[in-house]
Short mmCIF file of C-alpha atoms and ligand atoms in Angstrom, two decimals:
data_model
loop_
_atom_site.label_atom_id
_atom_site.label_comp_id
_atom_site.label_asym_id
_atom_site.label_seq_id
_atom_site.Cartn_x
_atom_site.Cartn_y
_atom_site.Cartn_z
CA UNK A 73 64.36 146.94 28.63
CA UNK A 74 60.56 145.44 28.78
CA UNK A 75 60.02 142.55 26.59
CA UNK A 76 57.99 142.59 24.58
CA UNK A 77 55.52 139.96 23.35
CA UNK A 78 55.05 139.05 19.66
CA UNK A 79 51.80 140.17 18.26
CA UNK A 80 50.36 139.62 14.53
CA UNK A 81 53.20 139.49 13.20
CA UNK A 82 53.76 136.95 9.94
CA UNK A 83 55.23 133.61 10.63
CA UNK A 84 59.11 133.38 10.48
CA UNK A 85 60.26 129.98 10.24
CA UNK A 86 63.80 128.43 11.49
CA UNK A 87 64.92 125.07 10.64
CA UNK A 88 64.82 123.11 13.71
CA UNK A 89 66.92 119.57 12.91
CA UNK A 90 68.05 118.45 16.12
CA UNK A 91 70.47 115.07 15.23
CA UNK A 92 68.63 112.06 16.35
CA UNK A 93 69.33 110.11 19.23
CA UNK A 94 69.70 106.18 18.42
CA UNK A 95 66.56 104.56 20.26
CA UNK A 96 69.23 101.96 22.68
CA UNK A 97 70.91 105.71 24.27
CA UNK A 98 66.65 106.84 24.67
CA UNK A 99 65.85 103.90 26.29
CA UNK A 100 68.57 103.75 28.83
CA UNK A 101 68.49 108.03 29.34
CA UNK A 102 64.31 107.54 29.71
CA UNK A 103 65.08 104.21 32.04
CA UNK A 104 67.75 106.21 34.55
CA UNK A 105 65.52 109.13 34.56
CA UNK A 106 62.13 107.46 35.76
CA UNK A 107 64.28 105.92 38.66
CA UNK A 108 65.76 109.65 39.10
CA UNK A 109 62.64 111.64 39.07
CA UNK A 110 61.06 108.55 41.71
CA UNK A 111 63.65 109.65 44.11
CA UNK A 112 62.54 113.25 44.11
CA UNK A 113 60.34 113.58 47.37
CA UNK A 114 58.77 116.86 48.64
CA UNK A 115 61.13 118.10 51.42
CA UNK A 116 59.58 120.05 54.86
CA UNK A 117 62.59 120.07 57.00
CA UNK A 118 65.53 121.94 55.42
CA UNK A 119 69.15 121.80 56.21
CA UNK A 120 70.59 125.30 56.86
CA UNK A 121 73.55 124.60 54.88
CA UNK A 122 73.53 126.99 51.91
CA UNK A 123 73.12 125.94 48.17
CA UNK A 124 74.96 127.24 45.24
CA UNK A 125 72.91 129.85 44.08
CA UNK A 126 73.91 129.47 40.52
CA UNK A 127 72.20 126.14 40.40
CA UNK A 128 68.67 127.63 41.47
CA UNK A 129 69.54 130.50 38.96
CA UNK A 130 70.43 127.64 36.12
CA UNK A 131 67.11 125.92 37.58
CA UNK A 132 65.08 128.87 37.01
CA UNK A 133 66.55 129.48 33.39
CA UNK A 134 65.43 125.62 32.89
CA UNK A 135 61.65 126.59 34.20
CA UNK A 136 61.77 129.91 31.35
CA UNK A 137 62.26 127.19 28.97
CA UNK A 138 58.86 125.91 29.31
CA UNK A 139 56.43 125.79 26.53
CA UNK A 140 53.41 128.67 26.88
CA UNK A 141 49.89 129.52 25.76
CA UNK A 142 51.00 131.65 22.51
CA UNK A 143 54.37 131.79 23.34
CA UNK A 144 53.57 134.48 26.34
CA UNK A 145 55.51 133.01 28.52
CA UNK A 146 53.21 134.58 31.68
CA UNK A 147 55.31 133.47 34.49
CA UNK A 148 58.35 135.99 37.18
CA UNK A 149 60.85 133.78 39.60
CA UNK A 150 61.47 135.82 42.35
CA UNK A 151 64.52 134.48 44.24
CA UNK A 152 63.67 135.86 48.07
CA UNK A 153 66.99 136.31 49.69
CA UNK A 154 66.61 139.26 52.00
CA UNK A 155 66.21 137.83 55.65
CA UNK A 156 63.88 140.78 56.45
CA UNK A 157 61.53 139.72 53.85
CA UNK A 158 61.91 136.45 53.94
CA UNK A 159 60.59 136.75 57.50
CA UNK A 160 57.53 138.84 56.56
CA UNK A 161 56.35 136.23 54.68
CA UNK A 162 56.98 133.43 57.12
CA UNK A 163 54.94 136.13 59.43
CA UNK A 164 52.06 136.39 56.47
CA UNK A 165 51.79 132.89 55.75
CA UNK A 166 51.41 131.55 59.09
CA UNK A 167 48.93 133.66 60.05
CA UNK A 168 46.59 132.61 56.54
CA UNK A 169 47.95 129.02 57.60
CA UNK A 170 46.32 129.15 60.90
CA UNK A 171 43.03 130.12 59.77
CA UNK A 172 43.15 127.58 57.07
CA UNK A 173 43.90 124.96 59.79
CA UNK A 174 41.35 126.07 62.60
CA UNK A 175 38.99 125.66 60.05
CA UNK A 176 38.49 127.46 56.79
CA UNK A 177 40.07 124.84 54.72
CA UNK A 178 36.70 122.43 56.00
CA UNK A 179 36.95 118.70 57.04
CA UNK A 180 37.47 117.06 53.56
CA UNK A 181 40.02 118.89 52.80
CA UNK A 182 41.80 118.83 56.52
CA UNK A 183 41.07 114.82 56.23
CA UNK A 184 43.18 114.76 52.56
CA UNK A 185 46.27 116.73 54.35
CA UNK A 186 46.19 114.70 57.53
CA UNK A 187 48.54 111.93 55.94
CA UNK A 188 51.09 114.54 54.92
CA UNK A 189 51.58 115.44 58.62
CA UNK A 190 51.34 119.55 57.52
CA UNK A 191 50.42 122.29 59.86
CA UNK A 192 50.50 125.94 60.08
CA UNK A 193 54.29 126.07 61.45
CA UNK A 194 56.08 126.50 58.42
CA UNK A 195 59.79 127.35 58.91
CA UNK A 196 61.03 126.55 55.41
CA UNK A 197 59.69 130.14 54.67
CA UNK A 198 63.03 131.38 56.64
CA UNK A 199 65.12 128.37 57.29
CA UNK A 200 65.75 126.97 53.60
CA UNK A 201 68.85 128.49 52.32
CA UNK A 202 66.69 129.88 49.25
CA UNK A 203 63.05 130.73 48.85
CA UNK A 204 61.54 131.28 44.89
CA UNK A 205 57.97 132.55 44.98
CA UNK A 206 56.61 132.09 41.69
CA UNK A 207 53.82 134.58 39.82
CA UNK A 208 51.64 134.14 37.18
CA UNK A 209 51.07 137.07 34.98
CA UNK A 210 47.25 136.84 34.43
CA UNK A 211 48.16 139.90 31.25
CA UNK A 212 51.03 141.86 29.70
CA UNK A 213 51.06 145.18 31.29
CA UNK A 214 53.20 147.46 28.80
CA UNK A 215 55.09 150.16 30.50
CA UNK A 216 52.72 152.42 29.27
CA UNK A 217 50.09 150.72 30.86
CA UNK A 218 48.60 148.92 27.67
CA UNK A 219 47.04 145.52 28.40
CA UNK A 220 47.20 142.37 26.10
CA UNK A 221 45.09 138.90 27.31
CA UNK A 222 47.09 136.04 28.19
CA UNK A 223 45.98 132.62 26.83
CA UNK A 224 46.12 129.48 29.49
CA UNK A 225 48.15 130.97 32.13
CA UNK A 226 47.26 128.38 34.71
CA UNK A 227 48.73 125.48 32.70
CA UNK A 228 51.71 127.25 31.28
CA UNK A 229 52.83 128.59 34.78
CA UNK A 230 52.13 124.67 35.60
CA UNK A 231 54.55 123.29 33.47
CA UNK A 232 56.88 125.82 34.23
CA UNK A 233 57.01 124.71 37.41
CA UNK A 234 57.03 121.26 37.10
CA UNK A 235 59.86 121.77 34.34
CA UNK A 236 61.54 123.45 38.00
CA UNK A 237 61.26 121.02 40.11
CA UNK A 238 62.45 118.67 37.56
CA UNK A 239 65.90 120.52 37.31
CA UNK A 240 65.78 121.24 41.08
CA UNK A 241 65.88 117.72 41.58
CA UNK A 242 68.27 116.26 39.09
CA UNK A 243 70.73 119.01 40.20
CA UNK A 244 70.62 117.68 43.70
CA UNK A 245 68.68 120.06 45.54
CA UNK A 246 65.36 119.32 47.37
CA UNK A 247 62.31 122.07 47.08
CA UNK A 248 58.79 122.20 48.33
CA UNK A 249 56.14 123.85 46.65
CA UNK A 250 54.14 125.69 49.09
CA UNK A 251 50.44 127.33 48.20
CA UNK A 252 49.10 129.51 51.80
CA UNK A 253 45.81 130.34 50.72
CA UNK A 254 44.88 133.28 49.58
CA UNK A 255 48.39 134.28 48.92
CA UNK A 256 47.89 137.75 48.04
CA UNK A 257 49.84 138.96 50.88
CA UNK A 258 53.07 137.99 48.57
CA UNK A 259 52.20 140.80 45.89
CA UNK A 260 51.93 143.09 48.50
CA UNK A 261 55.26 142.09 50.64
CA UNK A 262 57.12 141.85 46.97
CA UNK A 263 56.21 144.66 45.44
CA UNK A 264 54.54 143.13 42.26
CA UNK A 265 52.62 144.79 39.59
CA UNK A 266 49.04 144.60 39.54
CA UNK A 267 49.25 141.99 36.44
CA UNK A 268 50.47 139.24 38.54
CA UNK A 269 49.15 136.38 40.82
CA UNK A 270 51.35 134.47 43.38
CA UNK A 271 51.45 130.68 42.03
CA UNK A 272 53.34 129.03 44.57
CA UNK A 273 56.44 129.85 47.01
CA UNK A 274 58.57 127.39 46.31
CA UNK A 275 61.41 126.84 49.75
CA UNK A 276 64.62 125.14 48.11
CA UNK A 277 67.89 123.27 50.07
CA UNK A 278 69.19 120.18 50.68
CA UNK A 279 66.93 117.81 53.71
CA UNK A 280 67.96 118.28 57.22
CA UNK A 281 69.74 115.78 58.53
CA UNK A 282 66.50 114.04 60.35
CA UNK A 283 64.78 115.03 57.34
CA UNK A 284 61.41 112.56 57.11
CA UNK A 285 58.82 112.78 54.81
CA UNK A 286 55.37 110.82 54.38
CA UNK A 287 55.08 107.09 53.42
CA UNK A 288 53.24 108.01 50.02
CA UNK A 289 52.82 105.50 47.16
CA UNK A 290 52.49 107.17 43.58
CA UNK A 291 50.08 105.17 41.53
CA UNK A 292 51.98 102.73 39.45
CA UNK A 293 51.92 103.27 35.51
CA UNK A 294 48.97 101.17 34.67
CA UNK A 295 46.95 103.46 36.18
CA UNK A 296 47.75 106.63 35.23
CA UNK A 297 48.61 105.54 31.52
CA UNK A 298 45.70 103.99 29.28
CA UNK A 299 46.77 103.40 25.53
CA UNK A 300 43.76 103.06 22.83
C1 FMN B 121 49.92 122.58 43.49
C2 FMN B 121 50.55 122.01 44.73
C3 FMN B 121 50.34 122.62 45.93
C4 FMN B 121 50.95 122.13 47.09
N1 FMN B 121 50.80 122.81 48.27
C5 FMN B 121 51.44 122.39 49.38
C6 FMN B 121 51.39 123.15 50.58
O1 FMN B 121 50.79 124.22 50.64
N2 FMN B 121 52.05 122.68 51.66
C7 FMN B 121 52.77 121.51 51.63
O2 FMN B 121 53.35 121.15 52.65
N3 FMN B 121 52.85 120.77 50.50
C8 FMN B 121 52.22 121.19 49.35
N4 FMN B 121 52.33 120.48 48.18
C9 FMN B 121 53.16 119.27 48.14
C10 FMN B 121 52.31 117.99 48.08
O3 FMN B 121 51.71 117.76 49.33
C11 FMN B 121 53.20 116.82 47.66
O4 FMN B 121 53.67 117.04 46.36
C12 FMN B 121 52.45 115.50 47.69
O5 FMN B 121 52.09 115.19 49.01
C13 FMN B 121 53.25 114.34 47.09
O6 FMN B 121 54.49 114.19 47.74
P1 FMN B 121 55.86 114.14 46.92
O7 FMN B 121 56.01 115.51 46.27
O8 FMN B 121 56.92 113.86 47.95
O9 FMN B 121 55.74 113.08 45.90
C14 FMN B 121 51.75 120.96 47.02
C15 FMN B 121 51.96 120.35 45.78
C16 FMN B 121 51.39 120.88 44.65
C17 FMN B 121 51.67 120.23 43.32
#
């Protein structure tokens, strides 16, 4: 059955009284974690091997926990498994990708991939033992065809993801999130209502073996952080 969202209806409050964690156990869980979440790296050359799919299921659940605009929760995981498909998109992609590269994507913005070492190959799309392609839902489309507006669907389904990742990563699998531009190919080759927007296609595994990645350095916390 459709979910359904909540609408003007009267608050119902639940106590919420989570026990408290003593600050020493928050300090060490929030110290191991920053070194954890440092080790997570965006991955372009997959491993074959495959990955338990009930951890990218479990992963996915963790990304539905995110917090929304209104509660409205505008976001659909499809897991890609079919080869056939899988391939179609590889097919799709490439072909945006190699536009993008030959020039549509302009010299700034060719100049800011350069260091990543990207190009319009992009065999994660059927090599990666699992593929999630993520959608925003821009409205609620009832079955009926009634419409309701969705409230900051960009930043919801951006948390959502990042809440993903997160549990991607400290579950021990690798992921990349991949954005071919214009991705509307993927509502076509999926089959998706006309309520939702491809967000990202997200390839998930473990690294190859001769895995590398680019020699990045993440700004260090005194310069993304400014207390007042
Ligand atoms: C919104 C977004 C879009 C991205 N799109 C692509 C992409 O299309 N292709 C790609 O290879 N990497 C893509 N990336 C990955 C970034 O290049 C990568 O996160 C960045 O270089 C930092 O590397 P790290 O994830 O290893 O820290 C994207 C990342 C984000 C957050």
């Amino acid at each position: 059955m459709q979910w359904t969202p909540t609408h003007g209806e009267p608050y119902r409050p639940v106590p919420y009284r989570p026990a408290r964690m003593p600050a020493a156990e928050s300090l060490a869980r929030a110290a191991e974690l920053r070194e954890r979440m440092d080790g997570r790296r965006t991955v372009r050359q997959f491993s074959p091997d495959p990955v338990p799919e009930q951890v990218v299921r479990d992963a996915v659940a963790c990304a539905a926990t995110a917090p929304s605009g209104a509660h409205q929760q505008p976001w659909t995981f499809i897991l890609v498994k079919d080869p056939a498909v899988r391939r179609r998109i590889r097919r799709a992609a490439e072909e945006e990708e190699r536009i993008s590269y030959d020039g549509r994507l302009g010299e700034e913005w060719l100049a800011a991939l350069r260091p990543l070492g990207t190009d319009e190959v992009k065999p994660h799309l059927t090599d990666a033992p699992a593929l999630i392609v993520v959608f925003q839902q821009r409205y609620w489309l009832g079955e009926g065809g009634e419409r309701r507006k969705h409230y900051y669907v960009d930043e919801s389904v951006g948390i959502a993801v990042g809440m993903l990742l997160s549990a991607l990563h400290l579950s021990g699998l690798a992921a990349l999130v991949h954005t071919p531009s214009p991705m509307r190919f993927l509502s076509e080759v999926l089959g998706r209502p006309v309520n939702e927007k491809a967000f990202a296609v997200i390839p998930v595994g473990y690294p190859a073996p001769d895995c590398e990645v680019p020699d990045l350095v993440r700004k260090s916390l005194d310069q993304v952080l400014v207390e007042i």
